[in-house]
Coordinates of C-alpha atoms in Angstrom, one line a residue:
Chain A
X27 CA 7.5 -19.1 -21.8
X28 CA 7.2 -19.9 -25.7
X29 CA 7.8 -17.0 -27.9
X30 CA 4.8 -18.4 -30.0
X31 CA 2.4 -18.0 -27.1
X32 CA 0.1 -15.4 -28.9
X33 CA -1.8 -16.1 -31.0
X34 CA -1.2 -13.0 -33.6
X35 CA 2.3 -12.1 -32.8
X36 CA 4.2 -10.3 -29.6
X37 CA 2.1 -8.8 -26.8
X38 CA 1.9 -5.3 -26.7
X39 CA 4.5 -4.0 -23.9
X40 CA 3.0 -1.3 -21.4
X41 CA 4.7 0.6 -19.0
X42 CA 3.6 1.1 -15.2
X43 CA 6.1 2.6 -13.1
X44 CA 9.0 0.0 -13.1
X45 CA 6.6 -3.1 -14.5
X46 CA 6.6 -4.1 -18.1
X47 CA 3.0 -5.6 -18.5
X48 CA 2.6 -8.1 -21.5
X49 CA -0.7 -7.4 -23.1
X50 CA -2.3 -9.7 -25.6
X51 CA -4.6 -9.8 -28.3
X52 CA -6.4 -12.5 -28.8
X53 CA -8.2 -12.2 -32.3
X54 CA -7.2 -11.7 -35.7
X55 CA -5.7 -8.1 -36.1
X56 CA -8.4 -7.5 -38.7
X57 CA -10.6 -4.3 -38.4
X58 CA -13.4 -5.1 -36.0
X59 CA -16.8 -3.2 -34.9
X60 CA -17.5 -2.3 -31.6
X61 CA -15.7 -1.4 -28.5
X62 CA -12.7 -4.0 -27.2
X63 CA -13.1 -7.0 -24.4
X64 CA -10.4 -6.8 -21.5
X65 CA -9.7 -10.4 -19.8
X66 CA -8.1 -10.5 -16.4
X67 CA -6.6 -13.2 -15.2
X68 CA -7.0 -15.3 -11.7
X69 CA -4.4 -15.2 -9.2
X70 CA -1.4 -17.5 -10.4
X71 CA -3.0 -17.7 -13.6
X72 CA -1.9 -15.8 -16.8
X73 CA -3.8 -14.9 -20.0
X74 CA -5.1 -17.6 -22.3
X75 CA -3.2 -18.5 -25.3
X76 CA -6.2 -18.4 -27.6
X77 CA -9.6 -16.8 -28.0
X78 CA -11.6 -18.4 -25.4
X79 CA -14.8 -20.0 -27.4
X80 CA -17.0 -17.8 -25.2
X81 CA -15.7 -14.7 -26.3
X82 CA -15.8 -15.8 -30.0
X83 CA -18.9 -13.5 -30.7
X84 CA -17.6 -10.7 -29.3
X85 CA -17.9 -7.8 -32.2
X86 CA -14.5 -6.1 -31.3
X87 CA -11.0 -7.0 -30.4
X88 CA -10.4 -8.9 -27.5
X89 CA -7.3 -8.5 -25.1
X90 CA -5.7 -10.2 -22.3
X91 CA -3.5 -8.6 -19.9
X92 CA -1.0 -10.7 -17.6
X93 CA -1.1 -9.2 -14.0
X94 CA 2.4 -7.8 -12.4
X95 CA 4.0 -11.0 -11.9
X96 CA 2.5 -13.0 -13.8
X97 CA 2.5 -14.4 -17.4
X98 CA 5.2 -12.8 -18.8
X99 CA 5.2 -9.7 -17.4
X100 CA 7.8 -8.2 -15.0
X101 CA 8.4 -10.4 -11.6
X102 CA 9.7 -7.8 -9.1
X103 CA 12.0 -8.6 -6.4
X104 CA 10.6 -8.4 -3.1
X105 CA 6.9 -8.0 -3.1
X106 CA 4.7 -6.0 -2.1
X107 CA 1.1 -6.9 -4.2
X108 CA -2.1 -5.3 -3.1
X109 CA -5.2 -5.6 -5.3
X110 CA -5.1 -1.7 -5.2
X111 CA -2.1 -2.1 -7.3
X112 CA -3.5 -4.5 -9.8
X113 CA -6.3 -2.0 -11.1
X114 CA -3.5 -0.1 -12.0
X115 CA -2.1 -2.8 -14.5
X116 CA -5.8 -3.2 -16.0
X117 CA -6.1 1.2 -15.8
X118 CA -2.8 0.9 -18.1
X119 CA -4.3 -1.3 -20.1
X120 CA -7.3 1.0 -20.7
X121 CA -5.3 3.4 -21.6
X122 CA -3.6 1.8 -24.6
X123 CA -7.1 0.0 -26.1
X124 CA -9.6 2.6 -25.1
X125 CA -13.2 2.1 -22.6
X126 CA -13.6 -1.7 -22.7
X127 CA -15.7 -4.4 -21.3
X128 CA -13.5 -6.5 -18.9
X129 CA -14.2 -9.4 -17.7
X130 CA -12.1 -11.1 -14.7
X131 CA -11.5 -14.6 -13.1
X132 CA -11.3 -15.1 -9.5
X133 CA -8.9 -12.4 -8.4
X134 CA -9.2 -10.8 -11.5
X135 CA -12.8 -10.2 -11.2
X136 CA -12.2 -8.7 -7.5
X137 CA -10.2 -6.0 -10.3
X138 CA -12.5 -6.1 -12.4
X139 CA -15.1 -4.7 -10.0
X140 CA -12.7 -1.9 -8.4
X141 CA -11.4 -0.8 -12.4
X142 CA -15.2 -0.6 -12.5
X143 CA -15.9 1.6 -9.8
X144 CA -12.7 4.0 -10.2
X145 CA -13.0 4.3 -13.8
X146 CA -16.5 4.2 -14.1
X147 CA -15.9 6.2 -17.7
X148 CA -14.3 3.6 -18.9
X149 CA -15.5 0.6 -17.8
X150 CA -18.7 -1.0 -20.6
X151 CA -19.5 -3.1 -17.9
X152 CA -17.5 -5.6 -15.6
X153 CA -18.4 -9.5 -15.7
X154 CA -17.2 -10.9 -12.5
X155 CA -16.2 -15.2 -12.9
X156 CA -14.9 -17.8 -10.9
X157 CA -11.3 -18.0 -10.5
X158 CA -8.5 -18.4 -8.5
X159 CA -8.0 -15.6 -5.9
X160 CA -11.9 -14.3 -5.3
X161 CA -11.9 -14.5 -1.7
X162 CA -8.8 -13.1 -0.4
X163 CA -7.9 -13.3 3.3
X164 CA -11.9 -12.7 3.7
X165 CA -13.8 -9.6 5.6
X166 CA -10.8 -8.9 7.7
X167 CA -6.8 -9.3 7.7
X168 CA -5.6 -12.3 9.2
X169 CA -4.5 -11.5 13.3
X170 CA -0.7 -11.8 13.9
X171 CA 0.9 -12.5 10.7
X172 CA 2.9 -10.9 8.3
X173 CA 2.2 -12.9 4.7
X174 CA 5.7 -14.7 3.5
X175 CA 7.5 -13.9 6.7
X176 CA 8.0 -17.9 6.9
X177 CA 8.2 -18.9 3.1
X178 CA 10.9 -16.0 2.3
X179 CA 12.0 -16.9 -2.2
X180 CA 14.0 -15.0 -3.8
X181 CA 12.9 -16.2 -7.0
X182 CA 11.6 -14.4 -9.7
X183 CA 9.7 -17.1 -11.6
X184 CA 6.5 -16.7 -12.7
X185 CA 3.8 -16.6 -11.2
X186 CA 5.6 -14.6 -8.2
X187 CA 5.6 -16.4 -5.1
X188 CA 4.8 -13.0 -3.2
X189 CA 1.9 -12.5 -5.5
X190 CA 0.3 -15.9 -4.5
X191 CA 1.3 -15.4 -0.9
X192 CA -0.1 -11.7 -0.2
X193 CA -3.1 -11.7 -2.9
X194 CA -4.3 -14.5 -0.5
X195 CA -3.9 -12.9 2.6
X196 CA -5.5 -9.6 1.7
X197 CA -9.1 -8.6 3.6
X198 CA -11.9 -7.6 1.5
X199 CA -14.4 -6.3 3.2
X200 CA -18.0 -6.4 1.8
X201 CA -18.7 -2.6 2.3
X202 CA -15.5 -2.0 0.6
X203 CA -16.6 -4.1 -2.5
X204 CA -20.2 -2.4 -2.7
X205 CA -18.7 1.0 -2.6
X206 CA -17.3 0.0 -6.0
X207 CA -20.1 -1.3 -7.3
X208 CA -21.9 1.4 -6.2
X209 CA -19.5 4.0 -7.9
X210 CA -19.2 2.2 -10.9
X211 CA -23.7 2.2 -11.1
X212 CA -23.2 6.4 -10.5
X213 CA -20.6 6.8 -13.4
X214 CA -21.1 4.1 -16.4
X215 CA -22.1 4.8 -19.2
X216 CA -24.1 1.5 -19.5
X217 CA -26.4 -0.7 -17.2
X218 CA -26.0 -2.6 -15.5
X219 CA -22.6 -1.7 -14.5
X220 CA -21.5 -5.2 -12.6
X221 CA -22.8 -8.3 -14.2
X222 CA -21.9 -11.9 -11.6
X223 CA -21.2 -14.9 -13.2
X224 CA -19.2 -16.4 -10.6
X225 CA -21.3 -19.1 -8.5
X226 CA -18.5 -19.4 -5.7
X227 CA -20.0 -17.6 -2.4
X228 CA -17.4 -15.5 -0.1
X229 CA -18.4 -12.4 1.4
X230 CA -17.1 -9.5 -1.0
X231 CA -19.2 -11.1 -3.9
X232 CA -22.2 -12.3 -1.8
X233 CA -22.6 -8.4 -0.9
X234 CA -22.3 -6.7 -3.9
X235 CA -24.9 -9.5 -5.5
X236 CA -27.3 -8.0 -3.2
X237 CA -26.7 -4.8 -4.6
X238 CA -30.0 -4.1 -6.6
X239 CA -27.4 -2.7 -9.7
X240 CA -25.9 -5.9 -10.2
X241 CA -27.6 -8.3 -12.5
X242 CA -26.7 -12.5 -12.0
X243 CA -26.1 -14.4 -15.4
X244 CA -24.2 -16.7 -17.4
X245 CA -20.9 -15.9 -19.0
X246 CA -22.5 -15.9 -22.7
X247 CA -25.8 -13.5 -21.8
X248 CA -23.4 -11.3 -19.9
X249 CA -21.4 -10.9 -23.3
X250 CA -24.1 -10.7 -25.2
X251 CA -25.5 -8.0 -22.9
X252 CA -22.5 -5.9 -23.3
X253 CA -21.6 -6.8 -26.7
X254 CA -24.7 -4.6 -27.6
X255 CA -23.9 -2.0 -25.5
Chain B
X29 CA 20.8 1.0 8.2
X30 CA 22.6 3.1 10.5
X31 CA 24.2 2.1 14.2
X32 CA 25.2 4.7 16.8
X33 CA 27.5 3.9 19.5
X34 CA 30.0 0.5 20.5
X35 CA 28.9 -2.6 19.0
X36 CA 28.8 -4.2 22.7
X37 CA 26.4 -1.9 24.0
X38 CA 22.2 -3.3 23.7
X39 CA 20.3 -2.5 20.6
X40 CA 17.2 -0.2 20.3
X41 CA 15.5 -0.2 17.3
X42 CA 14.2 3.1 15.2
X43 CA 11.9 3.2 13.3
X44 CA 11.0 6.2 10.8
X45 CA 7.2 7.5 9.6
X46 CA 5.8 7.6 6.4
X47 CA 8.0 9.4 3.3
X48 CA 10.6 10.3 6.2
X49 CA 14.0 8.2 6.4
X50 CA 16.4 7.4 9.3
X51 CA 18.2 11.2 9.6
X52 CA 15.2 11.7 11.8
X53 CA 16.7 10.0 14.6
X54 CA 19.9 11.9 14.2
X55 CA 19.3 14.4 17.3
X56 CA 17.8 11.4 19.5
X57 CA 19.9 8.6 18.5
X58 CA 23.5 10.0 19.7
X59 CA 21.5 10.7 23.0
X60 CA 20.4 7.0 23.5
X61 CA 24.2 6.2 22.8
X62 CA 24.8 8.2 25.5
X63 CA 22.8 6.5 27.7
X64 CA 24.3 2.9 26.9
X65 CA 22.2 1.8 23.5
X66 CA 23.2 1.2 20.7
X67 CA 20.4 2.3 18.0
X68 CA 19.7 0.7 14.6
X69 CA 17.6 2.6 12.5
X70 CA 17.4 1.6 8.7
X71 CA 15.3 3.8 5.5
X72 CA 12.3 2.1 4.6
X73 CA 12.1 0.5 0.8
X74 CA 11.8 3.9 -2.0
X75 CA 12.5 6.0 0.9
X76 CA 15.8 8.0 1.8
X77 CA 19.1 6.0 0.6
X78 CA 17.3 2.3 0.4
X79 CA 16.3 1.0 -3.1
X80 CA 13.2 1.6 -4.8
X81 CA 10.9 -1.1 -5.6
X82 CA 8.3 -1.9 -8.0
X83 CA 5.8 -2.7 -5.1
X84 CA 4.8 -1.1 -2.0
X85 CA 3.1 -2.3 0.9
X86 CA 2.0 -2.5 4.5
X87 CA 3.1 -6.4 4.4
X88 CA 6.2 -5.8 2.7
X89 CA 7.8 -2.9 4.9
X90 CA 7.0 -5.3 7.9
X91 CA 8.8 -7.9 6.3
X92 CA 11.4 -5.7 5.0
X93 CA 11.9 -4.5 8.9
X94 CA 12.0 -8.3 10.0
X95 CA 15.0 -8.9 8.1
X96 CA 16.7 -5.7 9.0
X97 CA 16.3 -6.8 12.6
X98 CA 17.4 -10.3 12.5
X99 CA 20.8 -9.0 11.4
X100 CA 20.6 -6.8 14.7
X101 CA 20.0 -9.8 17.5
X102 CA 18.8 -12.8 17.9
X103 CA 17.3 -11.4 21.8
X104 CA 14.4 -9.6 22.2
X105 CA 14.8 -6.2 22.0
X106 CA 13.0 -2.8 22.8
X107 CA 11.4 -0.6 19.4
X108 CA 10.7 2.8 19.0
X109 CA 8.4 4.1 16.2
X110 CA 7.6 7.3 15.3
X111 CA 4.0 8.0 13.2
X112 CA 3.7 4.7 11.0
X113 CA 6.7 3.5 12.4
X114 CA 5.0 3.2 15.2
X115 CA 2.2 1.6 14.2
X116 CA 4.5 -0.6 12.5
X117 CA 6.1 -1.6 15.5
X118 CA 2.5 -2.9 17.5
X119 CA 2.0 -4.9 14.4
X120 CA 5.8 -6.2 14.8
X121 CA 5.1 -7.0 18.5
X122 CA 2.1 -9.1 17.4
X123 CA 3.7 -11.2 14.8
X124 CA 6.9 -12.1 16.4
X125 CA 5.8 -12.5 20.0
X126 CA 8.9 -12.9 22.5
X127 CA 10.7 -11.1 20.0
X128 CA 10.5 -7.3 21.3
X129 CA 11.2 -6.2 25.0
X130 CA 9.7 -2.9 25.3
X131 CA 7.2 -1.0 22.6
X132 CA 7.8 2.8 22.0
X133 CA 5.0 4.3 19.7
X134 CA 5.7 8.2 19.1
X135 CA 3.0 9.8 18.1
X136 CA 1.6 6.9 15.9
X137 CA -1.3 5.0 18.1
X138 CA -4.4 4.7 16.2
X139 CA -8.0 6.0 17.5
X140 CA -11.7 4.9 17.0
X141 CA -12.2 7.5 14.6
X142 CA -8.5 7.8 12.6
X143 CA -8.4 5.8 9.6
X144 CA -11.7 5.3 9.4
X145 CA -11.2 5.9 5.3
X146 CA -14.2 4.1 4.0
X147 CA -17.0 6.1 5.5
X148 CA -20.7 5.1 4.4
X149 CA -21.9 6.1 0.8
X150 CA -24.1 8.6 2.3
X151 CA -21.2 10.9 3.1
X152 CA -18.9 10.7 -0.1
X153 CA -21.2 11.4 -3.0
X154 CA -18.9 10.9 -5.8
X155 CA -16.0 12.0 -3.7
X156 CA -14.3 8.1 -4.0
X157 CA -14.7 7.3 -7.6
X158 CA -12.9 10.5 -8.2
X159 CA -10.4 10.2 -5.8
X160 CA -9.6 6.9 -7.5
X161 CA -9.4 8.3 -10.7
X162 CA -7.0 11.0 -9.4
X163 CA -4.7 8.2 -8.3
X164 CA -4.9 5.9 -11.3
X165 CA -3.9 9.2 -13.5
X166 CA -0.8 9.8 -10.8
X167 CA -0.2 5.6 -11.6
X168 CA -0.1 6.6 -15.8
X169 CA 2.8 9.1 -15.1
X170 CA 4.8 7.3 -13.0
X171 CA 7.0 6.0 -15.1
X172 CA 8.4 9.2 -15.8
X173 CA 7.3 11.4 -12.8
X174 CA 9.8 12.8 -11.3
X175 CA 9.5 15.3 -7.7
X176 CA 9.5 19.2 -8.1
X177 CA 13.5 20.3 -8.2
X178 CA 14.4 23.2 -6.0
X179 CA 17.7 24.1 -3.8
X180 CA 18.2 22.8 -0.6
X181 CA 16.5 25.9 0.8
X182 CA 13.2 25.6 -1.4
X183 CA 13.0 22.1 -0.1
X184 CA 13.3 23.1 3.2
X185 CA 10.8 25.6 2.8
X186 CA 8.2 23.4 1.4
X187 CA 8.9 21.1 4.1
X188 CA 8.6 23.4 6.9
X189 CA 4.7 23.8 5.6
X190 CA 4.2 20.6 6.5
X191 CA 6.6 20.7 9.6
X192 CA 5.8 24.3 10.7
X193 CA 7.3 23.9 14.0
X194 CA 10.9 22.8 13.1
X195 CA 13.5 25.3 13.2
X196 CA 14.1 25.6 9.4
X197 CA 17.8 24.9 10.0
X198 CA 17.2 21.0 10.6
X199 CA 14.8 21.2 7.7
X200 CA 17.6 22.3 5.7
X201 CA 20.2 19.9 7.3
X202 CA 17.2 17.1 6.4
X203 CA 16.8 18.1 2.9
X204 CA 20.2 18.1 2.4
X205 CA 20.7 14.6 3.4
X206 CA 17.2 13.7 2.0
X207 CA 17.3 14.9 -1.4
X208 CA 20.5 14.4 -4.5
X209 CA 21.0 16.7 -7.0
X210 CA 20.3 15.6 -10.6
X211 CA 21.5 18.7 -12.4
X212 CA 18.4 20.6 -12.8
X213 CA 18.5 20.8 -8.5
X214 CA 17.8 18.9 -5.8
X215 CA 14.8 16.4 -5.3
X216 CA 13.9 14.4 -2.3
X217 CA 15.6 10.4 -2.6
X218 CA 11.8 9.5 -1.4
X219 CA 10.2 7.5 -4.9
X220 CA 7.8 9.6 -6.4
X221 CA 5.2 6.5 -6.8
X222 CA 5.0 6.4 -3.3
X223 CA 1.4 7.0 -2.8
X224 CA 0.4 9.5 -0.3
X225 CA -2.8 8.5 1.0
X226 CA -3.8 6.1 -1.3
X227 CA -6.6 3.5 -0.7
X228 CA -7.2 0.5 0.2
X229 CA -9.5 -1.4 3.0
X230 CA -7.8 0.2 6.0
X231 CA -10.2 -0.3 9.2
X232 CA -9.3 1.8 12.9
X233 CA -10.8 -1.4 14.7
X234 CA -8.2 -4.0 13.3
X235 CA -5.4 -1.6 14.7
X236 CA -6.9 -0.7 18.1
X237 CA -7.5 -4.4 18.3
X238 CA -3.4 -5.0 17.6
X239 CA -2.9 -2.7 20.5
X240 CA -5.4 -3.6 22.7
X241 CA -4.0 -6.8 22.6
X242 CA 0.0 -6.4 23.0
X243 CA 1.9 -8.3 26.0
X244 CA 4.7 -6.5 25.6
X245 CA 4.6 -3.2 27.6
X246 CA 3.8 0.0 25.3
X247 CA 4.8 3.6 25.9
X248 CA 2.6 5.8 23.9
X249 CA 3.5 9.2 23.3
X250 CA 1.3 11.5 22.3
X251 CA 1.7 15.0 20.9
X252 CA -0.9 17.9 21.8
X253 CA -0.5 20.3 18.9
X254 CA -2.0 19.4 15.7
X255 CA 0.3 19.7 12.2
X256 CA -0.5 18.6 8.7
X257 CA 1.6 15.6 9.1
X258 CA 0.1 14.7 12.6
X259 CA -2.3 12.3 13.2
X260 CA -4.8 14.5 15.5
X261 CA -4.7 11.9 18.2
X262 CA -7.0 12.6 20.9
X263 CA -5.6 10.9 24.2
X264 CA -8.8 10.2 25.9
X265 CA -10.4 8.3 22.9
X266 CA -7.0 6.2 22.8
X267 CA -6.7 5.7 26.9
X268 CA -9.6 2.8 27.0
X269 CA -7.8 0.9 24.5
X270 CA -4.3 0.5 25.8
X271 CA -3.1 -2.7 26.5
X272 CA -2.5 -4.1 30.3
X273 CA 1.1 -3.1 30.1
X274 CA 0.0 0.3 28.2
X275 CA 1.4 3.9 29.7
X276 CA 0.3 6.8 27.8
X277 CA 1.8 10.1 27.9
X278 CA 0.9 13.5 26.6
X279 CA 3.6 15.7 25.4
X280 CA 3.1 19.6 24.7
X281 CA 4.5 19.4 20.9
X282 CA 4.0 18.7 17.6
X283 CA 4.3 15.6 15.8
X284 CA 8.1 15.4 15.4
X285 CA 8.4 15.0 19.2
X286 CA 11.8 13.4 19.1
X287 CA 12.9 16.4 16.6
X288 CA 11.5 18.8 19.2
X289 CA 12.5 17.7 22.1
X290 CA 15.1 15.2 21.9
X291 CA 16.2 15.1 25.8
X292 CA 12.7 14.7 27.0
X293 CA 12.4 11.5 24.6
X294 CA 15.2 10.1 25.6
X295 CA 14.9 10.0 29.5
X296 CA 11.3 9.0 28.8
X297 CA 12.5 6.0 26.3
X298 CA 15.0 4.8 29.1
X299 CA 13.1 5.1 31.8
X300 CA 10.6 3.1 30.3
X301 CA 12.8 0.3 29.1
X302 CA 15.0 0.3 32.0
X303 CA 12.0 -0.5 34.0
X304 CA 10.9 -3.9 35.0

C-alpha cells in the first residue's frame, strides 16, 4: 500500500481490542460546518483514495474507515468476521469524529444499517448503496458447511481471505434487518433514519425498503437530505 | 490440547462449553482411560491456555476444532460435547460426514423455544437498541479491559454463583488452573472480549434442523435442575426432534453433569459408543 494513499496525510490510527483500524479523511483539513460523513466500505473493498465527487457538497469533513482486514488496517490471523463485529469498527469510528451520517457499500451498508439501529444517537442518517457484500449467505446459513474449511490461507494480505470467505457466507435474515431499521426510526435524531440507494434486490434490503421509515432515493438527494439535517 | 491414556488406545474427542476450557474433563477423562480411550480435549481460541485472537466466531471455533482433530485420526471417531461443545459437535457431524462414529451432546441440544434471540418488535420495546449499545460500549474498552482480580478463593466463589451445585473445592482446583496471577491477583486466562451473549441472527430452527437431520447416532444428555449457566432444556420439547439414531436421556443434575457425576457419564458414554 502507498504511503501517499491519503489524500491529506496519514490515517488516523484507532484502537479496537487487538485491531489497528486506519481511518481516513478525505477533505482538506480546513475548518468545516456541519456534522462529519462516515464512508464504509464493500466487502474486499477499502476506502477511496480521494473525495468521491458525490460527496463533494457535503458541508463537513468526510471520513473513510477501512474494515478489520482490509485497506490497511490490521489482517488478523485466523478469522473469525461476523458483520456484528464490523459495527464495532464503524462504533470506533464514531467515537473519534463524533454522530455522523454514514453511508456504506454493499456490505458496508448491511453496517451501516445495524451502526444505525444500535447507535441510533449517533447515527444522522444511514444511506444504504450498492456494493460488494450486500447479500450475505441470504435469509439462512448455508446447511453443512463450515466457511474456509476447504480454502484454509495463512496469509495476511489484504483484503483477508477469511473476511471474503465468511462475510459471504453469513445469513441475514429480513426480520433481523428490519429490527434495525426499526430501532434506528425509535432513536434518531433525524428522519428518515435509513435512506436506500442501492437498486440490487436480496432479501435483507428488499424488507427493510418496505418498512414505511425508509425513504428510496438517489445517492445525491440522500446527501443533500442529510447534509441539511 | 490434552491426551489421557497410551497413544495405542482409540480416541474420544472432548469438547468444552462456552468461557470453560478443557480442565473440565479432568474427573471424566482419566475414567474413559480407564475404560480403553484415549481422550483429546483441546481449549477453545481466547479461552483457558490457547491464544487469544482478534476475532471470534461460531465458524471459526468449528474450524479451529477441525484442525485440532485431524492431528488426532484420520478414522472416524466418537465426540462428546458439553453445553456449546455440544452443539458444536452436531454441527461437526454435519459438515464432515463419515467423519464421527458416535455423537455425545451433554446438556447442549437446542429446543424450539431456546435461542429464539430475535423475538418480534412487539415484545422488546427499546430493549435491543439498548442492548446493542451496552455491547458496543463493552467493544470501546476492550482494548484495555481487563477481568476483576481476586484470589483463587474469590474466583471460586464467584464461580460457584454461577455453578451453585459444584463442591467449591473443584471450583477452586478450576480457578486455579483457569486463572494466572498478574501481580495485582489472579484473573481467569478466558479473553475479556469474549462476548457473553452477544448478538447476532441466531435461529432455534436452523439447529433443531442440524439435529434432526444427523446419521450418525446421538446420545443426548439432558440435565433436570436448572442453573444460571444451564440451558433450561425441556426433554419433551427436544424428544420429537431427535434424529433416527437419536437416544435421549434425562439425568437428575445440573448442568456440569460430567463434573457431577463423572461415573454415571462414563458408563453411559461407553455404552453408547460400544454399541453397534
Amino acid at each position: 500500500m502507498s504511503p501517499s494513499r491519503d489524500p491529506y496525510g496519514d490515517p488516523t490510527w484507532l484502537q479496537h481490542n487487538r485491531v489497528k483500524l486506519a481511518l481516513h479523511q478525505l477533505d482538506e483539513h480546513e475548518k468545516r460546518v456541519g456534522h462529519p460523513l462516515l464512508l464504509l466500505h464493500g466487502l474486499g473493498e477499502e476506502s477511496p483514495t480521494e473525495l468521491p465527487a458525490w460527496a463533494a457538497t457535503w458541508p463537513g469533513s468526510v471520513y473513510a474507515l477501512d474494515f478489520t482486514g482490509h485497506g490497511r488496517s490490521t489482517v488478523p490471523e485466523g478469522g473469525g468476521y461476523t458483520p456484528e463485529i464490523l459495527i464495532a469498527d464503524a462504533d470506533a469510528a464514531l467515537a473519534r469524529i463524533g454522530p455522523a451520517t454514514v453511508a456504506g457499500r454493499g456490505l458496508g451498508a448491511y453496517v451501516a444499517l445495524m451502526l444505525a439501529g444500535s447507535r441510533p444517537s449517533h447515527v444522522r442518517g444511514a444511506i444504504l448503496c450498492d456494493g460488494p457484500g450486500l447479500t450475505g449467505a441470504g435469509p439462512e446459513p448455508p446447511r453443512g458447511v463450515i466457511a474456509g474449511l476447504d480454502e484454509p490461507s495463512t496469509s495476511r494480505e489484504s483484503p483477508d481471505h477469511w473476511a471474503l470467505l465468511e462475510l459471504s457466507q453469513d445469513p441475514r435474515p429480513p426480520d433481523y434487518a428490519v429490527n434495525f431499521v426499526r430501532d434506528a426510526s425509535n432513536g434518531s435524531p433525524v428522519e428518515p433514519a435509513i435512506a436506500v440507494v442501492a437498486t440490487e434486490s436480496t432479501p435483507w434490503l428488499d424488507a427493510v425498503v418496505a418498512e414505511p421509515a425508509v425513504v428510496v432515493l438517489s445517492l445525491e438527494a440522500a446527501i443533500e437530505l442529510y447534509a441539511s439535517t | 490440547m490434552y491426551e489421557w491414556g497410551p497413544p495405542g488406545n482409540p480416541p474420544i474427542a472432548l469438547m468444552h462449553g462456552g468461557l470453560d476450557f478443557a480442565a473440565t474433563f479432568d474427573l471424566l477423562a482419566p475414567l474413559l482411560v480407564e475404560s480403553g480411550y484415549r481422550p483429546v480435549a483441546w481449549d477453545q481460541r481466547g479461552h483457558g491456555e490457547s491464544a487469544r485472537a482478534a476475532l471470534y466466531s461460531w465458524q471459526a471455533d468449528l474450524r479451529d476444532a477441525v484442525a485440532v482433530l485431524e492431528t488426532v485420526s484420520s478414522e472416524p471417531i466418537p465426540m462428546v460435547g458439553h453445553s456449546k461443545g455440544g452443539m458444536m459437535a452436531m454441527f461437526l457431524a454435519e459438515a464432515l460426514p463419515g467423519r464421527f462414529s458416535h455423537v455425545v451432546n451433554i446438556d447442549g441440544v437446542p429446543t424450539p423455544k431456546s435461542a429464539v434471540t430475535d423475538v418480534s418488535d412487539q415484545d422488546r420495546p427499546d430493549e435491543l437498541a439498548s442492548g446493542h449499545e451496552a455491547w458496543l460500549d463493552r467493544r470501546r474498552l476492550s482494548a484495555v479491559a481487563k477481568r476483576k482480580p481476586g484470589s483463587v478463593d474469590d474466583l471460586a466463589r464467584r464461580r460457584h454463583r454461577l455453578n451453585p451445585r459444584l463442591p467449591i473445592g473443584w471450583l477452586r482446583y478450576l480457578a486455579a488452573i483457569g486463572s494466572t496471577n498478574d501481580g495485582d491477583g489472579h484473573r481467569w486466562k478466558l479473553d475479556p472480549s469474549i462476548p457473553v451473549g452477544g448478538f447476532g441472527p441466531r435461529r432455534s430452527q436452523w439447529a433443531m434442523q442440524v439435529m434432526t437431520s444427523l446419521s450418525e447416532p446421538l446420545l443426548a444428555l439432558v440435565s433436570t435442575v436448572d442453573e444460571p449457566m444451564g440451558w433450561h432444556i425441556d426433554p419433551d420439547e427436544v424428544a420429537p426432534f431427535l434424529p433416527p439414531r437419536g437416544v435421549l436421556e434425562v439425568i437428575e443434575g445440573g448442568h456440569f453433569l460430567h463434573l457431577e457425576q463423572p461415573e454415571e457419564l462414563r458408563r453411559l458414554i461407553v455404552d453408547f459408543v460400544a454399541a453397534p
